[in-house]
Tab-separated table of C-alpha atoms in Angstrom:
chain	number	residue	atom	x	y	z
A	21	UNK	CA	-7.353	-6.985	-23.128
A	22	UNK	CA	-4.952	-8.291	-20.472
A	23	UNK	CA	-2.318	-5.873	-19.164
A	24	UNK	CA	-3.672	-3.064	-21.319
A	25	UNK	CA	-1.757	-0.299	-19.589
A	26	UNK	CA	0.894	-1.959	-19.753
A	27	UNK	CA	2.207	-2.397	-16.234
A	28	UNK	CA	5.690	-3.888	-16.070
A	29	UNK	CA	6.143	-4.303	-12.349
A	30	UNK	CA	3.943	-4.557	-9.272
A	31	UNK	CA	5.594	-3.811	-5.930
A	32	UNK	CA	3.832	-5.204	-2.842
A	33	UNK	CA	4.938	-5.298	0.805
A	34	UNK	CA	6.267	-8.767	1.641
A	35	UNK	CA	4.160	-11.261	3.542
A	36	UNK	CA	0.376	-11.584	3.327
A	37	UNK	CA	-0.065	-8.678	0.881
A	38	UNK	CA	2.463	-10.126	-1.569
A	39	UNK	CA	0.864	-13.579	-1.308
A	40	UNK	CA	-2.618	-12.138	-2.001
A	41	UNK	CA	-1.428	-10.419	-5.193
A	42	UNK	CA	0.403	-13.559	-6.354
A	43	UNK	CA	-2.743	-15.654	-5.766
A	44	UNK	CA	-4.674	-13.265	-8.023
A	45	UNK	CA	-2.575	-14.294	-11.026
A	46	UNK	CA	-3.431	-17.987	-10.813
A	47	UNK	CA	-5.159	-18.847	-14.046
A	48	UNK	CA	-4.551	-15.427	-15.619
A	49	UNK	CA	-3.337	-15.763	-19.186
A	50	UNK	CA	-1.683	-13.055	-21.247
A	51	UNK	CA	1.174	-10.841	-20.186
A	52	UNK	CA	1.615	-10.743	-16.443
A	53	UNK	CA	3.738	-8.087	-14.741
A	54	UNK	CA	6.628	-9.051	-12.498
A	55	UNK	CA	5.418	-9.075	-8.882
A	56	UNK	CA	8.138	-8.026	-6.447
A	57	UNK	CA	7.980	-8.313	-2.635
A	58	UNK	CA	9.322	-5.165	-0.991
A	59	UNK	CA	10.350	-4.547	2.627
A	60	UNK	CA	7.950	-2.831	5.035
A	61	UNK	CA	8.835	0.723	6.075
A	62	UNK	CA	10.552	3.759	4.584
A	63	UNK	CA	14.225	3.152	5.371
A	64	UNK	CA	14.282	-0.580	4.506
A	65	UNK	CA	12.439	0.170	1.243
A	66	UNK	CA	14.841	2.936	0.224
A	67	UNK	CA	17.825	0.682	0.922
A	68	UNK	CA	16.174	-2.101	-1.111
A	69	UNK	CA	15.317	0.116	-4.095
A	70	UNK	CA	18.891	1.360	-4.373
A	71	UNK	CA	20.408	-2.105	-4.090
A	72	UNK	CA	17.796	-4.295	-5.803
A	73	UNK	CA	18.971	-6.586	-8.614
A	74	UNK	CA	15.640	-5.830	-10.338
A	75	UNK	CA	16.614	-2.164	-10.573
A	76	UNK	CA	17.394	-2.275	-14.289
A	77	UNK	CA	13.893	-3.589	-14.931
A	78	UNK	CA	12.206	-1.030	-12.640
A	79	UNK	CA	13.997	1.848	-14.284
A	80	UNK	CA	13.773	0.741	-17.920
A	81	UNK	CA	12.487	3.461	-20.274
A	82	UNK	CA	8.670	3.618	-20.520
A	83	UNK	CA	8.318	1.188	-17.621
A	84	UNK	CA	5.298	1.533	-15.359
A	85	UNK	CA	5.308	0.514	-11.717
A	86	UNK	CA	2.133	-0.176	-9.747
A	87	UNK	CA	2.410	-0.256	-5.960
A	88	UNK	CA	-0.276	-2.335	-4.253
A	89	UNK	CA	-1.070	-3.364	-0.694
A	90	UNK	CA	-3.170	-2.390	2.303
A	91	UNK	CA	-3.369	0.885	4.241
A	92	UNK	CA	-5.016	2.464	7.280
A	93	UNK	CA	-7.864	4.976	7.163
A	94	UNK	CA	-7.455	8.474	8.625
A	95	UNK	CA	-11.036	9.522	7.903
A	96	UNK	CA	-14.574	8.342	8.645
A	97	UNK	CA	-15.168	8.331	4.883
A	98	UNK	CA	-12.941	5.302	4.296
A	99	UNK	CA	-13.925	1.984	5.779
A	100	UNK	CA	-12.357	-1.485	5.881
A	101	UNK	CA	-12.349	-3.068	2.418
A	102	UNK	CA	-12.520	0.273	0.552
A	103	UNK	CA	-10.348	0.554	-2.533
A	104	UNK	CA	-8.216	3.702	-2.820
A	105	UNK	CA	-6.095	5.118	-5.612
A	106	UNK	CA	-3.483	7.665	-4.540
A	107	UNK	CA	-3.245	11.096	-6.151
A	108	UNK	CA	-0.270	12.049	-4.017
A	109	UNK	CA	1.623	11.196	-0.865
A	110	UNK	CA	2.914	13.481	1.900
A	111	UNK	CA	5.676	13.026	4.466
A	112	UNK	CA	6.933	15.719	6.887
A	113	UNK	CA	5.619	18.595	4.786
A	114	UNK	CA	6.948	17.225	1.493
A	115	UNK	CA	4.721	15.929	-1.284
A	116	UNK	CA	5.193	13.451	-4.142
A	117	UNK	CA	2.612	12.966	-6.880
A	118	UNK	CA	1.544	9.779	-8.630
A	119	UNK	CA	1.578	9.806	-12.435
A	120	UNK	CA	-1.711	11.422	-13.476
A	121	UNK	CA	-2.247	9.646	-16.802
A	122	UNK	CA	-1.454	6.218	-15.344
A	123	UNK	CA	-3.708	6.923	-12.324
A	124	UNK	CA	-6.580	8.102	-14.540
A	125	UNK	CA	-6.306	4.961	-16.697
A	126	UNK	CA	-6.386	2.755	-13.609
A	127	UNK	CA	-9.324	4.718	-12.220
A	128	UNK	CA	-11.377	4.088	-15.354
A	129	UNK	CA	-10.407	0.423	-15.610
A	130	UNK	CA	-11.137	-0.660	-12.036
A	131	UNK	CA	-14.745	-1.783	-12.238
A	132	UNK	CA	-15.272	-1.643	-8.471
A	133	UNK	CA	-15.847	1.595	-6.555
A	134	UNK	CA	-12.475	3.253	-6.070
A	135	UNK	CA	-11.756	6.593	-4.345
A	136	UNK	CA	-8.993	9.037	-5.275
A	137	UNK	CA	-7.151	9.939	-2.073
A	138	UNK	CA	-4.336	11.905	-0.523
A	139	UNK	CA	-2.057	9.596	1.468
A	140	UNK	CA	0.316	10.102	4.355
A	141	UNK	CA	3.423	7.954	4.622
A	142	UNK	CA	4.614	7.399	8.180
A	143	UNK	CA	8.041	6.221	9.338
A	144	UNK	CA	6.377	4.371	12.241
A	145	UNK	CA	3.222	2.363	12.795
A	146	UNK	CA	0.153	4.531	13.524
A	147	UNK	CA	-1.836	2.217	15.803
A	148	UNK	CA	-3.955	4.654	17.830
A	149	UNK	CA	-7.353	5.713	16.469
A	150	UNK	CA	-7.015	9.148	18.128
A	151	UNK	CA	-3.670	9.756	16.387
A	152	UNK	CA	-5.121	8.651	13.057
A	153	UNK	CA	-8.010	11.086	13.323
A	154	UNK	CA	-5.683	13.891	14.403
A	155	UNK	CA	-3.323	13.271	11.461
A	156	UNK	CA	-6.254	13.045	9.067
A	157	UNK	CA	-7.567	16.411	10.234
A	158	UNK	CA	-4.287	18.333	10.519
A	159	UNK	CA	-2.795	17.060	7.234
A	160	UNK	CA	-6.063	16.696	5.273
A	161	UNK	CA	-4.920	13.155	4.443
A	162	UNK	CA	-7.282	10.221	3.856
A	163	UNK	CA	-5.128	7.118	4.408
A	164	UNK	CA	-1.740	6.139	5.840
A	165	UNK	CA	0.937	3.666	4.743
A	166	UNK	CA	4.640	3.100	5.434
A	167	UNK	CA	6.110	2.959	1.912
A	168	UNK	CA	4.292	5.229	-0.564
A	169	UNK	CA	6.288	8.473	-0.284
A	170	UNK	CA	9.654	6.674	-0.454
A	171	UNK	CA	8.657	4.747	-3.566
A	172	UNK	CA	7.259	7.846	-5.297
A	173	UNK	CA	10.346	9.906	-4.476
A	174	UNK	CA	12.630	7.200	-5.868
A	175	UNK	CA	10.703	6.527	-9.087
A	176	UNK	CA	9.755	10.170	-9.769
A	177	UNK	CA	13.447	11.098	-9.598
A	178	UNK	CA	14.153	8.325	-12.141
A	179	UNK	CA	11.320	9.423	-14.454
A	180	UNK	CA	9.323	6.206	-14.028
A	181	UNK	CA	5.504	6.346	-14.059
A	182	UNK	CA	4.062	5.172	-10.743
A	183	UNK	CA	0.529	4.588	-9.465
A	184	UNK	CA	-0.537	3.336	-6.030
A	185	UNK	CA	-3.635	1.206	-5.462
A	186	UNK	CA	-4.369	0.021	-1.928
A	187	UNK	CA	-7.170	-1.400	0.202
A	188	UNK	CA	-8.135	-0.070	3.634
A	189	UNK	CA	-7.497	-2.713	6.329
A	190	UNK	CA	-8.128	-0.690	9.511
A	191	UNK	CA	-10.421	2.242	10.241
A	192	UNK	CA	-9.918	5.367	12.359
A	193	UNK	CA	-12.554	4.393	14.944
A	194	UNK	CA	-10.605	1.655	16.716
A	195	UNK	CA	-7.057	1.097	17.917
A	196	UNK	CA	-5.006	-1.684	16.397
A	197	UNK	CA	-2.306	-3.429	18.481
A	198	UNK	CA	0.949	-1.503	18.754
A	199	UNK	CA	3.127	-3.860	16.712
A	200	UNK	CA	6.095	-1.474	16.502
A	201	UNK	CA	8.457	-3.938	18.287
A	202	UNK	CA	7.570	-6.596	15.674
A	203	UNK	CA	8.678	-4.505	12.690
A	204	UNK	CA	12.356	-5.138	12.227
A	205	UNK	CA	14.393	-4.129	9.203
A	206	UNK	CA	11.537	-4.389	6.736
A	207	UNK	CA	9.772	-7.510	7.955
A	208	UNK	CA	7.472	-8.644	10.753
A	209	UNK	CA	9.102	-10.807	13.408
A	210	UNK	CA	6.720	-13.610	14.452
A	211	UNK	CA	7.511	-13.690	18.192
A	212	UNK	CA	7.111	-9.948	19.007
A	213	UNK	CA	4.108	-9.972	16.648
A	214	UNK	CA	2.441	-12.762	18.644
A	215	UNK	CA	3.234	-11.028	21.951
A	216	UNK	CA	1.811	-7.725	20.686
A	217	UNK	CA	-1.371	-9.476	19.547
A	218	UNK	CA	-1.819	-11.360	22.829
A	219	UNK	CA	-1.432	-8.173	24.864
A	220	UNK	CA	-4.402	-6.568	23.099
A	221	UNK	CA	-6.722	-9.438	22.117
A	222	UNK	CA	-9.724	-7.294	21.103
A	223	UNK	CA	-7.657	-4.971	18.948
A	224	UNK	CA	-5.827	-7.995	17.520
A	225	UNK	CA	-9.087	-9.715	16.529
A	226	UNK	CA	-10.222	-6.514	14.842
A	227	UNK	CA	-6.913	-6.153	12.997
A	228	UNK	CA	-6.977	-9.763	11.776
A	229	UNK	CA	-10.573	-9.470	10.582
A	230	UNK	CA	-9.885	-6.165	8.822
A	231	UNK	CA	-6.711	-7.475	7.201
A	232	UNK	CA	-8.440	-10.609	5.886
A	233	UNK	CA	-11.235	-8.486	4.369
A	234	UNK	CA	-8.709	-6.111	2.771
A	235	UNK	CA	-6.528	-8.933	1.427
A	236	UNK	CA	-9.546	-10.557	-0.223
A	237	UNK	CA	-10.402	-7.259	-1.970
A	238	UNK	CA	-6.728	-6.827	-2.952
A	239	UNK	CA	-6.727	-10.269	-4.558
A	240	UNK	CA	-10.030	-9.619	-6.375
A	241	UNK	CA	-9.042	-6.228	-7.787
A	242	UNK	CA	-5.672	-7.553	-9.000
A	243	UNK	CA	-7.395	-10.444	-10.733
A	244	UNK	CA	-9.974	-8.162	-12.376
A	245	UNK	CA	-7.330	-5.715	-13.568
A	246	UNK	CA	-5.272	-8.341	-15.329
A	247	UNK	CA	-7.779	-10.934	-16.450
A	248	UNK	CA	-9.381	-8.420	-18.812
């Protein structure tokens, strides 16, 4: 029953998340979707989606796009390693919905525990635990990412079915390092990243541990979804 949905394309933020999803397809037989690495952040992603050579494939009739990756928790209910399936995504008072049928099919086919959530997309890195909790409470949002709203807005306008499946990599109890200076035009720059990590060693250790846990779950769920 591989690729039962069928899903044509998986979009994953470039770097470790993309590598984890690609690893999941080793040894998977049957039809495999195209896995595309996307830039990190709203503006770089929007620019990429408009200019991407894969655009014709994304926007083909009846195509289905699954966005995967990791996200941050805005609520005590969601812990590191938890699997979340977006119902919708908010940004500055605007809302974009995921395709309901596609989301429901994914929900029933993921054998692990998966929660349906409301997500916030942020145009900057939310590193402070206090800010995460505040955003979670004021916006009634469960998780935060940096791409979801942009992708939904783009594909919903084009009439393409989209679902978003992510894994929580950091909770709302602890700060993560402020890596804002390391995010440059859609990718992470190694030198500012290293400096940011060294400045906050405890937070950095926590972030690395959480990310490794989340990436392992991301790889497992991708493999289970497509190996039938």
